[in-house]
Amino acid sequence: MPEHNDNVTRRRLLRDGLWGACLAGIGGVAGFAVAKGRKNDWVWQIDPYKCIACGNCATYCVLEESAVKCTHVHAICGYCEICFGFFDPESVTLDEGAENQMCPTGAIVRKYIEDPYYEYTIDESLCNGCGKCVKGCNAFGNGSLFLQVRHDRCVNCNQCAIAAACPSQAFKRVPADHPYILKTVDHA
Amino acid sequence: MARWRYILITLVCLFALNVASLAQERFPPPEFETDYVRPTTTMPQPEQDIWEYVAAGVLIGALLLAAHLALKRRSRKAIFALMLFSLVAFGFIRKGCVCTVGSVQNVALTAFDPAYAIPIVVLIFFAAPLVVTLFFGRVFCGAVCPLGAIQDAVLIHPVRVPNWLESSLRLLAYVYLGAGVLFAALGAAFIICQYDPFVGFFRLGGNWNILVLGACLLLIGLFVGRPYCRFLCPYGVILRQFSRLSKWRVTITPNDCIKCRLCEDACPFGAIRAPTEPWPGKEYKIAKVRLAFLLLLFPMLVAGGAWGGYLLRDSFARMHPQVRLAERVHLEESGEVEGTTDASDAFRTTGRPSRELYDEAAQIGRRFAIGGAIFGGFVGFIIGGKLLALAVRRRRSDYEADRASCFACGRCYEYCPKEHERLKLGEKAVVART
């Protein structure tokens, strides 16, 4: 028979045991997470090879003005004179009038470089991430225009609202030290 | 212009024919004769680290301060001030994200997704309130959680929720926790974040439906104290269990209860328990039989819940976008529905065979069969446990704050005459140890 001890009742022992188990449990979770390594934080990014430029990015972001903007990698761009990211295919005349532009906010700036090449740059303050130009560039051009989450704007929600609405599952968590997925030249 | 249109139409035809085969590099990037330099793509880096770590530090500080204010200082005013600070700091400044309630899902995803590991700050947001609760009770809920704070701030005319309703509604929170963990662990979605009713207020914008849901909860919260915390919060039910074991706890009276009954209606959250009557001998026998019956019922509830969860596996699996996509593609291919969706179009442009997609969906479905059974078993376990708890009589000699339900908001202190006496004499409160 164990010695009788007033301080240790059965209930007390059970409670202290459970208390210890809970503390050990939290420690276990913390230890497991740390052991899994990757001290990294995670941020959301669009895989441009999966993106179908559906337009959800412009509307589903919790920010009033979406954190997603068009990105241009000039190394891939063909500098086309007739750019289908810039011109609406149904445009009446091929001048830079707003009615002929694909971009609803006029965020693409077209600049003559040398015959027959034109440079296209994105004015991020105007871009709303609708992806209309991306669609045009993917369909008829080199695909050098694509959507990316701009991390100077993104508030990094635990569950990105656009990711939940993305039809092609192009949104994914990426390590914060490589926060962009840019298209590259050699990608087939 | 006719020339341009001719070229344009030719181009369109040419490339429309070859869209699939010509993915990139239709127009080789030019080599410029002038000294034009290509602009580089800007990549603004995520603003991080410092402010996240500051937030984690503030969280730990606020938790310890809340414990001090609730247990030692016993000042409702100070607790309320800290609560408003948390509402501004974690709510409006940090925009309510990342939050402790949602961090449960990050832990679940860490456990089941080999590629994901929870960031250290999120881990602190998850673990710190739990550890503090193990020592001091649910001081997190009362003064630190911004979701609790926004509801506490609007509470103007509390009404009493009957015990049976309170206990039944609380089961929702367990179901929510189980579902949140299930869907996060299997990579479907973070539903606790998606349906967070108040984050829209913190961000001053967001999904309209969720804003309406939040507004409804706040309207209810005018009369029913903290409805989200009591009936829905998935993290709260974990804290409930931890709080039962806490080393120190909130007491209504600073020293001895004189059973004056003045505090009976003090708690807007129904957390004050009256002393129990002595156990009548006649009832004791019935109670024993009832307990034995419930003990037998318990495993059946768990098994039944697991069976029910297993039966619902297909509905659960549909929460996963890949499963929804596979279903849609299948319907389209079998000709049961007309037309395509963005998702099925996107899938087709990848050129993957649909068989591969079906296999993947089937595999996810199998995981949901196991997950669904565990989830159902968990719900059965909770219901069984609740019934058992109702069947066991607790002995209480004083008016007490229920350890599981008490948010440590400090409203009841001023109802106690002993507290007034203590303040007049300037004595220190006795911090109750368990």
Coordinates of C-alpha atoms in Angstrom, one line a residue:
Chain A
M1 CA 0.0 0.0 0.0
P2 CA 1.3 3.4 -0.8
E3 CA 1.6 5.9 1.9
H4 CA -1.4 8.1 2.5
N5 CA -0.7 11.6 1.4
D6 CA -3.3 14.4 1.8
N7 CA -1.8 16.5 -0.9
V8 CA -2.1 14.0 -3.6
T9 CA -5.6 12.9 -4.4
R10 CA -6.6 10.9 -7.4
R11 CA -8.3 13.9 -9.0
R12 CA -5.2 16.0 -8.4
L13 CA -2.9 13.5 -9.9
L14 CA -5.1 13.1 -12.9
R15 CA -5.4 16.9 -13.4
D16 CA -1.6 17.4 -13.0
G17 CA -1.0 14.6 -15.4
L18 CA -3.3 16.1 -18.0
W19 CA -1.8 19.5 -17.4
G20 CA 1.7 18.1 -18.1
A21 CA 0.4 16.3 -21.1
C22 CA -1.1 19.4 -22.6
L23 CA 2.1 21.4 -22.1
A24 CA 4.0 18.5 -23.6
G25 CA 1.6 18.5 -26.5
I26 CA 2.1 22.2 -27.3
G27 CA 5.9 21.5 -27.0
G28 CA 5.5 18.6 -29.3
V29 CA 3.7 20.6 -31.9
A30 CA 6.2 23.4 -31.7
G31 CA 9.1 20.9 -31.8
F32 CA 7.6 19.1 -34.8
A33 CA 7.1 22.4 -36.7
V34 CA 10.7 23.5 -36.0
A35 CA 12.1 20.1 -36.8
K36 CA 10.4 20.3 -40.2
G37 CA 12.7 23.2 -40.8
R38 CA 12.0 25.8 -43.4
K39 CA 12.3 28.8 -41.1
N40 CA 10.7 30.6 -44.0
D41 CA 7.5 32.6 -44.1
W42 CA 5.2 31.9 -47.0
V43 CA 3.6 34.3 -49.4
W44 CA 1.0 33.7 -52.1
Q45 CA 2.0 33.8 -55.7
I46 CA 0.5 32.9 -59.1
D47 CA 2.1 30.2 -61.2
P48 CA 2.0 32.0 -64.6
Y49 CA 2.1 28.7 -66.4
K50 CA -1.2 27.7 -64.8
C51 CA -2.9 31.0 -64.9
I52 CA -5.7 31.3 -67.4
A53 CA -6.3 35.1 -66.9
C54 CA -9.9 34.5 -65.9
G55 CA -10.3 37.9 -64.3
N56 CA -11.0 36.8 -60.8
C57 CA -7.8 38.4 -59.5
A58 CA -9.3 41.9 -60.2
T59 CA -12.4 41.2 -58.1
Y60 CA -11.8 38.7 -55.4
C61 CA -8.8 40.3 -53.6
V62 CA -9.7 41.6 -50.2
L63 CA -8.0 44.9 -51.1
E64 CA -10.1 47.5 -52.9
E65 CA -7.5 47.6 -55.6
S66 CA -6.2 44.1 -56.2
A67 CA -2.7 43.1 -55.1
V68 CA -2.4 41.3 -58.4
K69 CA -0.9 43.3 -61.3
C70 CA 0.4 42.6 -64.7
T71 CA 4.1 41.9 -64.9
H72 CA 6.2 42.2 -68.0
V73 CA 9.4 40.3 -68.7
H74 CA 10.9 42.2 -71.5
A75 CA 13.4 39.5 -72.2
I76 CA 10.6 37.4 -73.6
C77 CA 8.7 40.2 -75.3
G78 CA 8.8 40.2 -79.1
Y79 CA 8.3 44.0 -79.1
C80 CA 5.6 43.5 -81.7
E81 CA 4.3 46.4 -83.6
I82 CA 0.8 44.9 -83.4
C83 CA 0.7 43.7 -79.8
F84 CA -2.5 41.8 -78.9
G85 CA -1.9 42.5 -75.3
F86 CA -2.2 46.1 -76.2
F87 CA -4.6 46.3 -79.1
D88 CA -8.1 45.0 -79.0
P89 CA -8.4 42.6 -81.9
E90 CA -11.7 44.2 -82.8
S91 CA -10.3 47.7 -82.9
V92 CA -11.3 49.8 -85.8
T93 CA -8.0 51.5 -86.3
L94 CA -4.6 50.6 -85.1
D95 CA -3.8 53.8 -83.2
E96 CA -3.3 54.2 -79.5
G97 CA -6.8 55.6 -78.8
A98 CA -8.4 54.2 -75.7
E99 CA -11.2 52.6 -77.7
N100 CA -8.6 50.4 -79.5
Q101 CA -6.8 49.3 -76.3
M102 CA -7.3 45.9 -74.6
C103 CA -6.6 47.4 -71.2
P104 CA -9.7 48.9 -69.6
T105 CA -7.7 51.3 -67.6
G106 CA -5.1 52.2 -70.1
A107 CA -2.3 50.9 -67.9
I108 CA 0.0 49.7 -70.8
V109 CA 2.3 52.3 -72.2
R110 CA 3.4 51.8 -75.8
K111 CA 6.6 53.5 -76.9
Y112 CA 8.4 53.4 -80.2
I113 CA 11.9 52.1 -80.0
E114 CA 13.1 51.4 -83.5
D115 CA 11.5 50.1 -86.7
P116 CA 9.5 47.9 -86.3
Y117 CA 9.8 47.5 -82.6
Y118 CA 7.6 49.0 -79.8
E119 CA 8.2 48.7 -76.1
Y120 CA 5.3 48.0 -73.8
T121 CA 5.4 48.8 -70.1
I122 CA 2.9 48.5 -67.3
D123 CA 1.8 51.5 -65.3
E124 CA 1.2 49.6 -62.0
S125 CA -0.7 52.5 -60.5
L126 CA -3.4 52.0 -63.2
C127 CA -3.3 48.2 -63.6
N128 CA -6.2 46.4 -61.9
G129 CA -5.1 42.9 -62.5
C130 CA -7.9 41.9 -64.8
G131 CA -5.6 39.9 -67.1
K132 CA -7.2 40.9 -70.4
C133 CA -3.8 41.8 -71.8
V134 CA -2.4 38.5 -70.5
K135 CA -5.0 36.6 -72.4
G136 CA -4.2 38.5 -75.6
C137 CA -0.4 38.1 -75.2
N138 CA -0.8 34.3 -74.4
A139 CA -3.1 33.7 -77.3
F140 CA -1.2 35.5 -80.1
G141 CA 2.1 36.6 -78.6
N142 CA 5.1 35.4 -76.6
G143 CA 3.3 35.3 -73.3
S144 CA 5.6 37.9 -71.8
L145 CA 2.8 39.6 -70.0
F146 CA 1.5 37.7 -67.0
L147 CA -0.1 38.3 -63.6
Q148 CA 1.8 38.3 -60.4
V149 CA 1.0 39.1 -56.8
R150 CA 2.8 42.3 -56.1
H151 CA 4.2 42.0 -52.6
D152 CA 4.4 45.7 -51.9
R153 CA 0.6 45.5 -51.9
C154 CA -0.3 42.0 -50.8
V155 CA -1.4 41.7 -47.2
N156 CA -0.7 38.0 -47.2
C157 CA -3.9 36.7 -45.8
N158 CA -3.7 33.2 -44.2
Q159 CA -6.2 32.1 -46.8
C160 CA -5.9 34.2 -50.0
A161 CA -9.4 35.0 -51.2
I162 CA -8.3 34.9 -54.8
A163 CA -6.7 31.6 -54.3
A164 CA -10.0 30.2 -53.0
A165 CA -11.7 31.5 -56.2
C166 CA -9.0 30.6 -58.7
P167 CA -10.4 28.1 -61.3
S168 CA -7.0 26.8 -62.4
Q169 CA -5.4 26.4 -59.0
A170 CA -2.6 28.7 -60.1
F171 CA -2.2 30.3 -56.7
K172 CA 0.2 28.6 -54.3
R173 CA 2.2 29.4 -51.2
V174 CA 5.8 30.1 -52.1
P175 CA 8.8 30.8 -49.7
A176 CA 9.0 34.5 -48.9
D177 CA 12.6 34.7 -50.1
H178 CA 11.6 33.7 -53.6
P179 CA 8.3 35.5 -53.8
Y180 CA 7.9 35.7 -57.6
I181 CA 7.5 33.1 -60.3
L182 CA 8.6 34.9 -63.4
K183 CA 8.4 33.3 -66.8
T184 CA 11.7 32.5 -68.3
V185 CA 13.0 32.4 -71.9
D186 CA 13.9 28.8 -72.0
H187 CA 10.7 27.4 -70.6
A188 CA 9.0 25.3 -73.3
Chain B
M1 CA -5.4 50.9 -92.7
A2 CA -6.7 48.2 -95.0
R3 CA -3.2 46.8 -95.1
W4 CA -3.1 46.5 -91.3
R5 CA -6.4 44.8 -91.2
Y6 CA -5.3 42.3 -93.8
I7 CA -2.1 41.5 -91.8
L8 CA -4.1 41.3 -88.6
I9 CA -6.6 38.8 -90.0
T10 CA -3.8 36.7 -91.4
L11 CA -2.0 36.7 -88.1
V12 CA -5.1 35.8 -86.2
C13 CA -5.9 32.9 -88.5
L14 CA -2.3 31.7 -88.5
F15 CA -1.9 31.7 -84.8
A16 CA -5.3 30.5 -83.9
L17 CA -4.5 27.4 -85.8
N18 CA -1.3 26.9 -83.9
V19 CA -2.2 28.1 -80.4
A20 CA -1.6 24.7 -78.9
S21 CA 1.7 23.9 -80.6
L22 CA 3.2 27.3 -80.3
A23 CA 3.3 28.1 -76.6
Q24 CA 6.1 30.6 -76.5
E25 CA 8.5 32.5 -78.7
R26 CA 6.3 33.1 -81.6
F27 CA 8.2 36.3 -82.2
P28 CA 11.9 35.9 -81.3
P29 CA 12.9 38.8 -79.0
P30 CA 14.6 41.4 -81.3
E31 CA 18.2 42.4 -81.3
F32 CA 18.2 46.2 -81.2
E33 CA 20.4 48.3 -83.4
T34 CA 20.0 51.4 -81.2
D35 CA 21.5 51.3 -77.7
Y36 CA 18.1 50.5 -76.2
V37 CA 18.3 48.6 -72.9
R38 CA 15.5 46.4 -71.8
P39 CA 13.9 47.4 -68.6
T40 CA 14.2 44.9 -65.8
T41 CA 11.1 43.5 -64.1
T42 CA 10.6 45.0 -60.7
M43 CA 10.0 42.6 -57.9
P44 CA 9.1 44.5 -54.7
Q45 CA 9.8 42.2 -51.8
P46 CA 7.2 41.3 -49.2
E47 CA 7.4 43.6 -46.2
Q48 CA 7.8 41.1 -43.3
D49 CA 9.9 40.0 -40.4
I50 CA 10.2 43.1 -38.2
W51 CA 6.5 43.9 -37.8
E52 CA 5.5 40.2 -37.6
Y53 CA 7.9 39.6 -34.8
V54 CA 6.8 42.8 -33.1
A55 CA 3.2 41.6 -33.3
A56 CA 4.2 38.2 -31.8
G57 CA 6.1 40.1 -29.0
V58 CA 3.1 42.4 -28.3
L59 CA 0.9 39.3 -28.2
I60 CA 3.0 37.6 -25.5
G61 CA 3.2 40.9 -23.6
A62 CA -0.6 41.4 -23.8
L63 CA -1.3 37.9 -22.6
L64 CA 0.9 38.3 -19.5
L65 CA -0.5 41.7 -18.8
A66 CA -4.1 40.3 -19.2
A67 CA -3.3 37.6 -16.7
H68 CA -2.0 40.2 -14.3
L69 CA -5.0 42.5 -14.7
A70 CA -7.5 39.7 -14.4
L71 CA -6.0 37.7 -11.5
K72 CA -4.0 40.2 -9.4
R73 CA -5.2 43.7 -10.2
R74 CA -8.8 42.6 -10.6
S75 CA -9.7 45.7 -12.6
R76 CA -12.4 45.5 -15.2
K77 CA -11.5 49.0 -16.5
A78 CA -7.9 48.0 -17.1
I79 CA -8.9 44.7 -18.8
F80 CA -11.3 46.7 -21.0
A81 CA -8.6 49.2 -21.9
L82 CA -6.2 46.3 -22.8
M83 CA -9.1 44.8 -24.8
L84 CA -9.5 48.0 -26.8
F85 CA -5.8 48.1 -27.4
S86 CA -5.8 44.6 -28.8
L87 CA -8.8 45.4 -31.0
V88 CA -6.8 48.3 -32.5
A89 CA -3.4 46.6 -32.6
F90 CA -4.3 43.1 -33.7
G91 CA -7.5 44.0 -35.4
F92 CA -7.2 47.3 -37.2
I93 CA -3.5 47.7 -37.5
R94 CA -2.6 44.1 -38.2
K95 CA -5.8 43.7 -40.1
G96 CA -6.8 40.7 -38.1
C97 CA -4.4 38.4 -40.0
V98 CA -2.7 36.2 -39.1
C99 CA -4.9 35.4 -36.1
T100 CA -4.7 32.8 -33.3
V101 CA -8.1 31.3 -34.3
G102 CA -7.0 30.6 -37.8
S103 CA -3.6 29.4 -36.9
V104 CA -5.1 26.0 -35.9
Q105 CA -5.3 25.3 -39.7
N106 CA -1.7 26.1 -40.3
V107 CA -0.8 23.6 -37.6
A108 CA -3.0 21.0 -39.3
L109 CA -1.5 21.7 -42.7
T110 CA 2.0 21.4 -41.2
A111 CA 1.2 18.0 -39.8
F112 CA -0.2 16.6 -43.1
D113 CA 1.5 18.5 -45.9
P114 CA 5.1 17.5 -46.3
A115 CA 5.9 20.7 -48.3
Y116 CA 4.5 23.1 -45.7
A117 CA 6.0 24.2 -42.4
I118 CA 4.3 26.7 -40.2
P119 CA 6.1 30.1 -40.0
I120 CA 7.5 30.8 -36.5
V121 CA 5.3 33.8 -36.0
V122 CA 2.1 31.8 -36.7
L123 CA 3.4 29.1 -34.4
I124 CA 3.7 31.7 -31.6
F125 CA 0.2 33.0 -32.3
F126 CA -1.0 29.4 -32.0
A127 CA 1.0 28.3 -29.0
A128 CA 1.3 31.4 -26.7
P129 CA -2.4 31.7 -25.8
L130 CA -2.5 27.9 -25.1
V131 CA 0.5 28.0 -22.7
V132 CA -0.8 31.1 -21.0
T133 CA -4.2 29.5 -20.6
L134 CA -2.6 26.5 -19.0
F135 CA -1.4 28.8 -16.3
F136 CA -4.0 31.6 -16.0
G137 CA -7.2 30.5 -17.8
R138 CA -8.7 32.1 -20.8
V139 CA -7.3 35.6 -20.4
F140 CA -6.6 35.6 -24.1
C141 CA -10.3 35.6 -24.9
G142 CA -11.1 38.4 -22.5
A143 CA -8.5 40.9 -23.4
V144 CA -6.3 39.9 -26.3
C145 CA -8.3 38.3 -29.1
P146 CA -9.5 41.0 -31.5
L147 CA -12.5 38.9 -32.6
G148 CA -13.7 38.7 -29.0
A149 CA -12.9 42.4 -28.4
I150 CA -15.1 43.6 -31.2
Q151 CA -18.1 41.6 -29.8
D152 CA -17.4 42.6 -26.3
A153 CA -17.3 46.2 -27.2
V154 CA -20.9 46.1 -28.7
L155 CA -22.5 44.2 -25.9
I156 CA -25.1 46.6 -24.4
H157 CA -28.0 44.6 -23.0
P158 CA -27.0 41.0 -22.2
V159 CA -29.8 38.5 -22.0
R160 CA -29.5 35.1 -20.5
V161 CA -29.2 32.1 -22.8
P162 CA -30.8 29.0 -21.2
N163 CA -28.3 26.4 -20.2
W164 CA -29.7 23.7 -22.6
L165 CA -29.4 26.1 -25.5
E166 CA -26.0 27.3 -24.6
S167 CA -24.7 23.7 -24.3
S168 CA -26.3 22.6 -27.6
L169 CA -25.1 25.6 -29.6
R170 CA -21.6 25.1 -28.3
L171 CA -21.4 21.8 -30.1
L172 CA -21.3 23.9 -33.3
A173 CA -17.9 25.1 -32.3
Y174 CA -16.6 21.6 -32.0
V175 CA -18.0 20.7 -35.4
Y176 CA -16.4 23.9 -36.8
L177 CA -13.0 23.0 -35.3
G178 CA -13.2 19.5 -36.7
A179 CA -14.2 20.7 -40.1
G180 CA -11.6 23.4 -40.1
V181 CA -8.8 20.9 -39.3
L182 CA -10.1 18.3 -41.7
F183 CA -10.2 20.7 -44.7
A184 CA -6.9 22.4 -43.9
A185 CA -5.1 19.1 -43.3
L186 CA -6.3 17.6 -46.6
G187 CA -5.4 20.8 -48.5
A188 CA -9.0 21.8 -49.5
A189 CA -9.3 25.2 -48.0
F190 CA -8.8 27.3 -44.8
I191 CA -12.5 27.6 -44.0
I192 CA -12.0 29.3 -40.7
C193 CA -10.3 32.1 -42.5
Q194 CA -12.8 32.2 -45.4
Y195 CA -15.7 32.5 -43.0
D196 CA -14.1 34.7 -40.4
P197 CA -17.0 37.1 -39.8
F198 CA -15.1 40.1 -38.4
V199 CA -11.9 40.3 -40.5
G200 CA -13.8 42.3 -43.1
F201 CA -14.4 45.0 -40.5
F202 CA -10.7 45.1 -39.6
R203 CA -9.7 45.4 -43.3
L204 CA -12.6 47.8 -43.9
G205 CA -13.7 45.8 -46.9
G206 CA -14.1 42.3 -48.2
N207 CA -16.6 39.7 -49.3
W208 CA -20.1 41.1 -49.0
N209 CA -21.7 37.9 -47.7
I210 CA -19.1 37.6 -44.9
L211 CA -19.6 41.3 -44.0
V212 CA -23.3 40.7 -43.7
L213 CA -22.6 37.6 -41.6
G214 CA -20.3 39.7 -39.3
A215 CA -22.9 42.4 -39.0
C216 CA -25.6 39.9 -38.1
L217 CA -23.3 38.4 -35.4
L218 CA -22.6 41.9 -34.0
L219 CA -26.4 42.6 -34.0
I220 CA -27.0 39.4 -32.1
G221 CA -24.0 40.4 -30.0
L222 CA -25.8 43.5 -28.7
F223 CA -28.0 41.2 -26.6
V224 CA -26.2 37.8 -26.5
G225 CA -22.7 38.3 -25.3
R226 CA -20.0 37.2 -27.7
P227 CA -22.0 34.8 -29.8
Y228 CA -19.0 33.8 -32.0
C229 CA -16.8 33.1 -29.0
R230 CA -19.4 31.0 -27.2
F231 CA -21.0 29.1 -30.1
L232 CA -18.6 29.1 -33.0
C233 CA -15.0 29.8 -32.1
P234 CA -13.0 26.7 -33.0
Y235 CA -10.0 27.8 -31.0
G236 CA -12.2 28.7 -28.0
V237 CA -13.2 25.0 -27.5
I238 CA -9.5 24.1 -27.3
L239 CA -9.0 26.8 -24.7
R240 CA -12.0 25.6 -22.8
Q241 CA -10.3 22.3 -22.1
F242 CA -7.0 23.9 -21.3
S243 CA -8.6 26.3 -19.0
R244 CA -10.1 23.5 -16.9
L245 CA -6.6 22.5 -16.0
S246 CA -5.1 26.0 -15.4
K247 CA -2.8 26.5 -12.4
W248 CA -4.5 29.8 -11.4
R249 CA -8.0 30.9 -12.1
V250 CA -10.3 33.9 -12.1
T251 CA -12.5 34.0 -9.0
I252 CA -15.5 36.2 -8.5
T253 CA -14.6 37.0 -4.9
P254 CA -11.1 38.2 -3.9
N255 CA -11.1 35.9 -0.9
D256 CA -14.1 34.0 0.7
C257 CA -17.5 33.6 -0.9
I258 CA -20.3 34.6 1.5
K259 CA -23.0 33.2 -0.8
C260 CA -24.8 36.5 -1.0
R261 CA -26.1 35.8 -4.5
L262 CA -25.3 39.3 -5.7
C263 CA -23.1 38.1 -8.5
E264 CA -25.7 35.6 -9.8
D265 CA -26.6 37.6 -12.8
A266 CA -23.3 39.4 -13.3
C267 CA -22.0 37.3 -16.1
P268 CA -23.3 38.1 -19.6
F269 CA -21.8 34.9 -20.9
G270 CA -23.5 32.5 -18.5
A271 CA -20.3 31.4 -16.8
I272 CA -21.3 31.8 -13.2
R273 CA -22.2 28.5 -11.5
A274 CA -24.3 28.5 -8.3
P275 CA -23.5 26.3 -5.3
T276 CA -25.0 22.8 -5.7
E277 CA -27.7 21.3 -3.5
P278 CA -26.7 18.3 -1.6
W279 CA -27.3 15.1 -3.5
P280 CA -30.7 13.5 -2.7
G281 CA -30.3 9.8 -2.1
K282 CA -33.2 8.8 -4.3
E283 CA -31.8 10.5 -7.3
Y284 CA -28.4 9.1 -6.7
K285 CA -29.6 5.6 -7.8
I286 CA -31.2 6.8 -11.0
A287 CA -28.2 8.9 -11.8
K288 CA -26.0 5.8 -11.5
V289 CA -28.1 3.9 -13.9
R290 CA -28.2 6.8 -16.2
L291 CA -24.4 7.2 -16.1
A292 CA -24.0 3.5 -16.8
F293 CA -26.3 3.7 -19.8
L294 CA -24.4 6.8 -21.1
L295 CA -21.1 5.0 -20.7
L296 CA -22.4 2.2 -22.8
L297 CA -23.8 4.7 -25.3
F298 CA -20.5 6.5 -25.6
P299 CA -18.6 4.1 -27.8
M300 CA -21.7 3.7 -29.9
L301 CA -21.8 7.4 -30.5
V302 CA -18.2 7.5 -31.5
A303 CA -18.7 4.6 -33.9
G304 CA -21.9 6.0 -35.2
G305 CA -20.3 9.4 -35.7
A306 CA -17.4 7.8 -37.6
W307 CA -19.8 5.8 -39.7
G308 CA -21.8 9.0 -40.5
G309 CA -18.6 10.9 -41.4
Y310 CA -17.6 8.0 -43.6
L311 CA -21.0 8.2 -45.4
L312 CA -20.5 11.9 -46.0
R313 CA -17.1 11.5 -47.5
D314 CA -18.1 12.5 -51.0
S315 CA -19.7 15.7 -49.8
F316 CA -16.5 16.5 -47.8
A317 CA -14.3 15.7 -50.7
R318 CA -16.2 18.2 -52.9
M319 CA -14.6 21.0 -50.8
H320 CA -11.4 20.1 -52.6
P321 CA -11.0 22.1 -55.8
Q322 CA -9.3 19.2 -57.6
V323 CA -12.3 16.9 -56.8
R324 CA -14.8 19.5 -58.0
L325 CA -12.8 19.8 -61.2
A326 CA -12.7 16.1 -61.8
E327 CA -16.4 15.9 -61.3
R328 CA -17.0 18.7 -63.7
V329 CA -14.8 17.3 -66.4
H330 CA -16.5 13.9 -66.0
L331 CA -19.9 15.4 -66.4
E332 CA -18.8 17.3 -69.5
E333 CA -17.2 14.2 -71.0
S334 CA -20.2 12.0 -70.4
G335 CA -22.3 14.7 -72.0
E336 CA -24.5 15.2 -68.9
V337 CA -23.9 19.0 -68.9
E338 CA -23.4 21.4 -71.7
G339 CA -20.7 23.9 -71.9
T340 CA -17.5 24.3 -70.0
T341 CA -16.3 26.3 -67.0
D342 CA -13.1 28.3 -66.5
A343 CA -11.7 25.5 -64.5
S344 CA -12.4 22.7 -67.0
D345 CA -11.1 24.9 -69.8
A346 CA -7.9 25.5 -67.8
F347 CA -7.6 21.8 -67.3
R348 CA -7.9 21.0 -71.0
T349 CA -5.3 23.5 -72.0
T350 CA -2.8 21.6 -69.8
G351 CA -3.3 18.6 -72.1
R352 CA -3.3 16.2 -69.2
P353 CA -5.4 13.1 -69.8
S354 CA -8.6 13.2 -67.8
R355 CA -7.9 9.7 -66.4
E356 CA -4.9 11.1 -64.5
L357 CA -7.3 13.7 -63.0
Y358 CA -9.8 11.1 -62.0
D359 CA -7.1 9.0 -60.3
E360 CA -5.9 12.0 -58.4
A361 CA -9.5 12.9 -57.3
A362 CA -10.1 9.3 -56.3
Q363 CA -7.0 9.4 -54.2
I364 CA -8.1 12.6 -52.5
G365 CA -11.5 11.0 -52.0
R366 CA -9.9 8.1 -50.2
R367 CA -8.2 10.5 -47.9
F368 CA -11.5 12.2 -47.2
A369 CA -13.0 8.8 -46.4
I370 CA -10.5 8.4 -43.6
G371 CA -10.6 12.0 -42.6
G372 CA -14.4 12.1 -42.7
A373 CA -14.6 9.0 -40.4
I374 CA -12.2 10.6 -37.9
F375 CA -14.1 13.9 -38.0
G376 CA -17.4 12.0 -37.5
G377 CA -15.9 10.0 -34.6
F378 CA -14.7 13.3 -33.1
V379 CA -18.1 14.8 -33.2
G380 CA -19.6 11.6 -31.7
F381 CA -16.9 11.7 -29.0
I382 CA -17.8 15.3 -28.2
I383 CA -21.5 14.6 -28.0
G384 CA -20.9 11.5 -25.8
G385 CA -18.6 13.5 -23.6
K386 CA -21.1 16.3 -23.2
L387 CA -23.8 13.8 -22.2
L388 CA -21.5 12.2 -19.7
A389 CA -20.6 15.6 -18.3
L390 CA -24.3 16.4 -17.8
A391 CA -24.9 13.1 -16.0
V392 CA -22.2 13.7 -13.5
R393 CA -23.0 15.9 -10.6
R394 CA -20.4 18.3 -9.4
R395 CA -20.1 19.5 -5.9
R396 CA -19.8 23.3 -5.5
S397 CA -20.0 25.2 -2.2
D398 CA -19.4 28.7 -3.6
Y399 CA -20.5 30.9 -6.4
E400 CA -17.8 30.2 -9.0
A401 CA -16.8 31.3 -12.5
D402 CA -17.0 28.2 -14.6
R403 CA -13.4 27.6 -15.6
A404 CA -14.2 26.5 -19.1
S405 CA -16.6 29.3 -20.0
C406 CA -15.0 32.2 -18.2
F407 CA -13.4 34.7 -20.5
A408 CA -11.7 36.5 -17.7
C409 CA -13.4 39.8 -18.7
G410 CA -13.6 40.9 -15.1
R411 CA -17.2 42.1 -15.1
C412 CA -18.2 40.1 -12.0
Y413 CA -15.6 41.6 -9.6
E414 CA -17.6 44.7 -8.8
Y415 CA -20.7 42.7 -7.9
C416 CA -19.0 41.1 -5.0
P417 CA -19.3 42.9 -1.7
K418 CA -16.1 41.3 -0.5
E419 CA -14.3 43.0 -3.4
H420 CA -15.6 46.4 -2.3
E421 CA -14.3 45.7 1.2
R422 CA -11.0 44.7 -0.2
L423 CA -10.7 47.8 -2.3
K424 CA -11.6 50.0 0.7
L425 CA -9.0 48.3 2.9
G426 CA -6.5 48.3 0.1
E427 CA -5.8 44.6 0.5
K428 CA -4.2 42.3 -2.0
A429 CA -6.4 39.7 -3.6
V430 CA -5.8 36.1 -3.0
V431 CA -5.0 34.5 -6.4
A432 CA -6.8 31.1 -6.4
R433 CA -4.6 28.1 -7.1
T434 CA -6.1 24.9 -8.0

